[in-house]
CSV table of N, CA and C in Angstrom, one decimal:
chain,number,residue,atom,x,y,z
A,1,UNK,N,0.8,-1.2,0.0
A,1,UNK,CA,0.0,0.0,0.0
A,1,UNK,C,0.9,1.3,0.0
A,2,UNK,N,0.4,2.2,-0.7
A,2,UNK,CA,1.2,3.5,-0.7
A,2,UNK,C,0.8,4.3,0.5
A,3,UNK,N,1.7,5.2,0.9
A,3,UNK,CA,1.4,6.0,2.1
A,3,UNK,C,0.2,6.8,2.0
A,4,UNK,N,-0.2,7.3,0.8
A,4,UNK,CA,-1.4,8.2,0.7
A,4,UNK,C,-2.7,7.4,0.4
A,5,UNK,N,-2.7,6.1,0.6
A,5,UNK,CA,-3.9,5.4,0.3
A,5,UNK,C,-3.8,4.8,-1.1
A,6,UNK,N,-5.0,4.2,-1.5
A,6,UNK,CA,-5.0,3.6,-2.8
A,6,UNK,C,-5.0,4.7,-3.9
A,7,UNK,N,-4.4,4.4,-5.0
A,7,UNK,CA,-4.3,5.3,-6.2
A,7,UNK,C,-5.7,5.5,-6.7
A,8,UNK,N,-6.0,6.7,-7.1
A,8,UNK,CA,-7.4,7.0,-7.7
A,8,UNK,C,-7.5,6.3,-9.0
A,9,UNK,N,-8.7,5.9,-9.2
A,9,UNK,CA,-9.1,5.2,-10.5
A,9,UNK,C,-9.0,6.2,-11.6
A,10,UNK,N,-8.4,5.8,-12.8
A,10,UNK,CA,-8.5,6.8,-13.9
A,10,UNK,C,-9.9,7.3,-14.3
A,11,UNK,N,-10.0,8.5,-14.6
A,11,UNK,CA,-11.3,9.0,-15.0
A,11,UNK,C,-11.5,8.7,-16.5
A,12,UNK,N,-12.7,8.4,-16.8
A,12,UNK,CA,-13.1,8.1,-18.1
A,12,UNK,C,-13.4,9.4,-18.9
A,13,UNK,N,-13.0,9.6,-20.0
A,13,UNK,CA,-13.4,10.8,-20.7
A,13,UNK,C,-14.9,10.7,-21.2
A,14,UNK,N,-15.4,11.8,-21.7
A,14,UNK,CA,-16.7,11.8,-22.1
A,14,UNK,C,-17.1,10.8,-23.1
A,15,UNK,N,-16.1,10.7,-24.1
A,15,UNK,CA,-16.4,9.7,-25.2
A,15,UNK,C,-16.4,8.3,-24.6
A,16,UNK,N,-15.6,8.0,-23.7
A,16,UNK,CA,-15.5,6.7,-23.2
A,16,UNK,C,-16.7,6.4,-22.3
A,17,UNK,N,-17.2,7.4,-21.6
A,17,UNK,CA,-18.4,7.1,-20.7
A,17,UNK,C,-19.7,7.0,-21.5
A,18,UNK,N,-19.7,7.1,-22.7
A,18,UNK,CA,-20.9,6.9,-23.5
A,18,UNK,C,-21.9,8.0,-23.5
A,19,UNK,N,-21.4,9.3,-23.0
A,19,UNK,CA,-22.2,10.4,-22.9
A,19,UNK,C,-22.3,11.2,-24.2
A,20,UNK,N,-21.3,11.0,-25.1
A,20,UNK,CA,-21.4,11.8,-26.3
A,20,UNK,C,-22.1,10.9,-27.3
A,21,UNK,N,-22.5,11.5,-28.4
A,21,UNK,CA,-23.1,10.7,-29.5
A,21,UNK,C,-22.1,10.0,-30.3
A,22,UNK,N,-22.6,9.0,-31.1
A,22,UNK,CA,-21.8,8.3,-31.8
A,22,UNK,C,-21.4,8.9,-33.2
A,23,UNK,N,-20.1,9.1,-33.4
A,23,UNK,CA,-19.7,9.7,-34.6
A,23,UNK,C,-20.0,8.9,-35.9
A,24,UNK,N,-20.1,7.6,-35.7
A,24,UNK,CA,-20.5,6.8,-36.9
A,24,UNK,C,-21.9,7.1,-37.5
A,25,UNK,N,-22.7,7.7,-36.8
A,25,UNK,CA,-24.0,8.0,-37.3
A,25,UNK,C,-24.1,9.3,-38.0
A,26,UNK,N,-23.0,10.1,-38.1
A,26,UNK,CA,-22.9,11.4,-38.7
A,26,UNK,C,-23.2,11.3,-40.3
A,27,UNK,N,-22.5,10.4,-40.9
A,27,UNK,CA,-22.7,10.3,-42.4
A,27,UNK,C,-24.0,9.7,-42.7
A,28,UNK,N,-24.5,8.7,-42.1
A,28,UNK,CA,-25.9,8.2,-42.5
A,28,UNK,C,-27.0,9.3,-42.2
A,29,UNK,N,-26.8,10.0,-41.1
A,29,UNK,CA,-27.9,11.0,-40.7
A,29,UNK,C,-27.8,12.1,-41.9
A,30,UNK,N,-26.6,12.5,-42.3
A,30,UNK,CA,-26.6,13.5,-43.3
A,30,UNK,C,-27.2,13.0,-44.6
A,31,UNK,N,-26.8,11.8,-45.0
A,31,UNK,CA,-27.3,11.2,-46.3
A,31,UNK,C,-28.9,10.9,-46.2
A,32,UNK,N,-29.4,10.5,-45.1
A,32,UNK,CA,-30.9,10.3,-45.0
A,32,UNK,C,-31.6,11.6,-45.0
A,33,UNK,N,-30.9,12.6,-44.4
A,33,UNK,CA,-31.5,14.0,-44.4
A,33,UNK,C,-31.6,14.6,-45.8
A,34,UNK,N,-30.5,14.4,-46.5
A,34,UNK,CA,-30.5,14.8,-47.9
A,34,UNK,C,-31.5,14.2,-48.7
A,35,UNK,N,-31.6,12.9,-48.5
A,35,UNK,CA,-32.6,12.1,-49.3
A,35,UNK,C,-34.1,12.6,-48.9
A,36,UNK,N,-34.4,12.9,-47.7
A,36,UNK,CA,-35.7,13.4,-47.3
A,36,UNK,C,-35.9,14.7,-48.0
A,37,UNK,N,-34.8,15.5,-48.0
A,37,UNK,CA,-35.0,16.9,-48.7
A,37,UNK,C,-35.2,16.8,-50.2
A,38,UNK,N,-34.5,15.8,-50.8
A,38,UNK,CA,-34.7,15.5,-52.3
A,38,UNK,C,-36.1,15.0,-52.5
A,39,UNK,N,-36.7,14.2,-51.7
A,39,UNK,CA,-38.1,13.7,-51.9
A,39,UNK,C,-39.1,14.8,-51.7
A,40,UNK,N,-38.8,15.7,-50.8
A,40,UNK,CA,-39.7,16.9,-50.6
A,40,UNK,C,-39.6,17.8,-51.8
A,41,UNK,N,-38.4,18.0,-52.2
A,41,UNK,CA,-38.2,18.9,-53.4
A,41,UNK,C,-38.8,18.3,-54.6
A,42,UNK,N,-38.7,17.0,-54.8
A,42,UNK,CA,-39.3,16.3,-55.9
A,42,UNK,C,-40.8,16.4,-55.9
A,43,UNK,N,-41.4,16.2,-54.7
A,43,UNK,CA,-42.9,16.4,-54.6
A,43,UNK,C,-43.3,17.8,-54.9
A,44,UNK,N,-42.5,18.8,-54.4
A,44,UNK,CA,-42.9,20.2,-54.7
A,44,UNK,C,-42.8,20.4,-56.2
A,45,UNK,N,-41.8,19.9,-56.8
A,45,UNK,CA,-41.5,20.1,-58.3
A,45,UNK,C,-42.7,19.5,-59.1
A,46,UNK,N,-43.1,18.3,-58.7
A,46,UNK,CA,-44.2,17.5,-59.4
A,46,UNK,C,-45.5,18.2,-59.2
A,47,UNK,N,-45.7,18.8,-58.0
A,47,UNK,CA,-46.9,19.5,-57.6
A,47,UNK,C,-47.1,20.8,-58.5
A,48,UNK,N,-46.0,21.4,-58.9
A,48,UNK,CA,-46.0,22.6,-59.8
A,48,UNK,C,-46.4,22.3,-61.2
A,49,UNK,N,-46.1,21.1,-61.7
A,49,UNK,CA,-46.4,20.6,-63.0
A,49,UNK,C,-47.6,19.8,-63.1
A,50,UNK,N,-48.1,19.3,-62.0
A,50,UNK,CA,-49.3,18.4,-62.0
A,50,UNK,C,-50.3,18.9,-61.0
A,51,UNK,N,-51.0,18.1,-60.3
A,51,UNK,CA,-51.9,18.5,-59.2
A,51,UNK,C,-51.2,18.5,-57.9
A,52,UNK,N,-51.4,19.5,-57.1
A,52,UNK,CA,-50.7,19.7,-55.9
A,52,UNK,C,-50.9,18.6,-54.9
A,53,UNK,N,-52.2,18.3,-54.5
A,53,UNK,CA,-52.4,17.3,-53.4
A,53,UNK,C,-52.1,15.8,-53.8
A,54,UNK,N,-52.5,15.4,-55.1
A,54,UNK,CA,-52.1,14.0,-55.4
A,54,UNK,C,-50.5,13.8,-55.4
A,55,UNK,N,-49.8,14.9,-55.8
A,55,UNK,CA,-48.4,14.7,-55.8
A,55,UNK,C,-47.8,14.6,-54.4
A,56,UNK,N,-48.4,15.4,-53.4
A,56,UNK,CA,-47.9,15.3,-52.0
A,56,UNK,C,-48.4,13.9,-51.4
A,57,UNK,N,-49.6,13.5,-51.7
A,57,UNK,CA,-50.0,12.2,-51.3
A,57,UNK,C,-49.2,11.0,-51.7
A,58,UNK,N,-48.7,11.1,-53.0
A,58,UNK,CA,-48.0,10.0,-53.4
A,58,UNK,C,-46.5,10.1,-52.8
A,59,UNK,N,-46.0,11.2,-52.6
A,59,UNK,CA,-44.7,11.3,-51.9
A,59,UNK,C,-44.6,11.2,-50.5
A,60,UNK,N,-45.7,11.4,-49.8
A,60,UNK,CA,-45.8,11.3,-48.3
A,60,UNK,C,-45.3,10.0,-47.7
A,61,UNK,N,-45.7,8.9,-48.1
A,61,UNK,CA,-45.2,7.7,-47.5
A,61,UNK,C,-43.7,7.6,-47.6
A,62,UNK,N,-43.2,7.8,-48.8
A,62,UNK,CA,-41.7,7.7,-49.0
A,62,UNK,C,-41.0,8.7,-48.1
A,63,UNK,N,-41.5,9.9,-48.1
A,63,UNK,CA,-40.8,11.0,-47.3
A,63,UNK,C,-40.9,10.7,-45.8
A,64,UNK,N,-42.0,10.1,-45.3
A,64,UNK,CA,-42.1,9.8,-43.8
A,64,UNK,C,-41.2,8.7,-43.4
A,65,UNK,N,-41.1,7.7,-44.3
A,65,UNK,CA,-40.2,6.6,-44.0
A,65,UNK,C,-38.7,7.0,-43.9
A,66,UNK,N,-38.4,7.8,-44.9
A,66,UNK,CA,-37.0,8.3,-45.0
A,66,UNK,C,-36.8,9.3,-43.8
A,67,UNK,N,-37.7,10.2,-43.5
A,67,UNK,CA,-37.7,11.0,-42.3
A,67,UNK,C,-37.5,10.3,-41.1
A,68,UNK,N,-38.2,9.2,-40.9
A,68,UNK,CA,-38.1,8.3,-39.6
A,68,UNK,C,-36.6,7.8,-39.6
A,69,UNK,N,-36.1,7.3,-40.6
A,69,UNK,CA,-34.7,6.7,-40.6
A,69,UNK,C,-33.8,7.9,-40.3
A,70,UNK,N,-33.9,9.1,-40.8
A,70,UNK,CA,-33.0,10.2,-40.6
A,70,UNK,C,-33.1,10.6,-39.1
A,71,UNK,N,-34.2,10.6,-38.5
A,71,UNK,CA,-34.4,10.9,-37.0
A,71,UNK,C,-33.8,9.9,-36.2
A,72,UNK,N,-33.8,8.5,-36.6
A,72,UNK,CA,-33.2,7.5,-35.8
A,72,UNK,C,-31.7,7.7,-35.8
A,73,UNK,N,-31.1,8.0,-37.0
A,73,UNK,CA,-29.7,8.2,-37.1
A,73,UNK,C,-29.2,9.5,-36.3
A,74,UNK,N,-30.1,10.6,-36.5
A,74,UNK,CA,-29.8,11.8,-35.7
A,74,UNK,C,-29.8,11.6,-34.3
A,75,UNK,N,-30.8,10.8,-33.7
A,75,UNK,CA,-30.8,10.5,-32.3
A,75,UNK,C,-29.6,9.9,-31.8
A,76,UNK,N,-29.0,9.1,-32.7
A,76,UNK,CA,-27.6,8.4,-32.2
A,76,UNK,C,-26.5,9.4,-32.1
A,77,UNK,N,-26.6,10.5,-32.8
A,77,UNK,CA,-25.6,11.5,-32.7
A,77,UNK,C,-25.7,12.4,-31.4
A,78,UNK,N,-26.9,12.4,-30.8
A,78,UNK,CA,-27.1,13.2,-29.5
A,78,UNK,C,-26.5,12.5,-28.3
A,79,UNK,N,-26.1,13.3,-27.3
A,79,UNK,CA,-25.6,12.6,-26.1
A,79,UNK,C,-26.6,11.8,-25.5
A,80,UNK,N,-26.3,10.8,-24.7
A,80,UNK,CA,-27.3,10.0,-24.0
A,80,UNK,C,-28.1,10.7,-23.0
A,81,UNK,N,-27.6,11.8,-22.4
A,81,UNK,CA,-28.3,12.4,-21.4
A,81,UNK,C,-29.0,13.7,-21.9
A,82,UNK,N,-29.2,13.8,-23.2
A,82,UNK,CA,-29.8,15.0,-23.8
A,82,UNK,C,-31.3,14.7,-24.0
């Protein structure tokens, strides 16, 4: 035993403690977000050349699925205590 008592345990950094988001989710979140934006932009473009509401109704299921996957990846970026 050392004269000052046991040695203190090394402190874990924020990255090691799991409190920061996962950097691996950065690229998928960006790509899914861009895809959601492209679907929205495509629906807007089609609505200007065709009928507005049918174009939105056709694009909505695709947009919402892609948006869900985007938010799942975005949530992985956030710290666990946020």
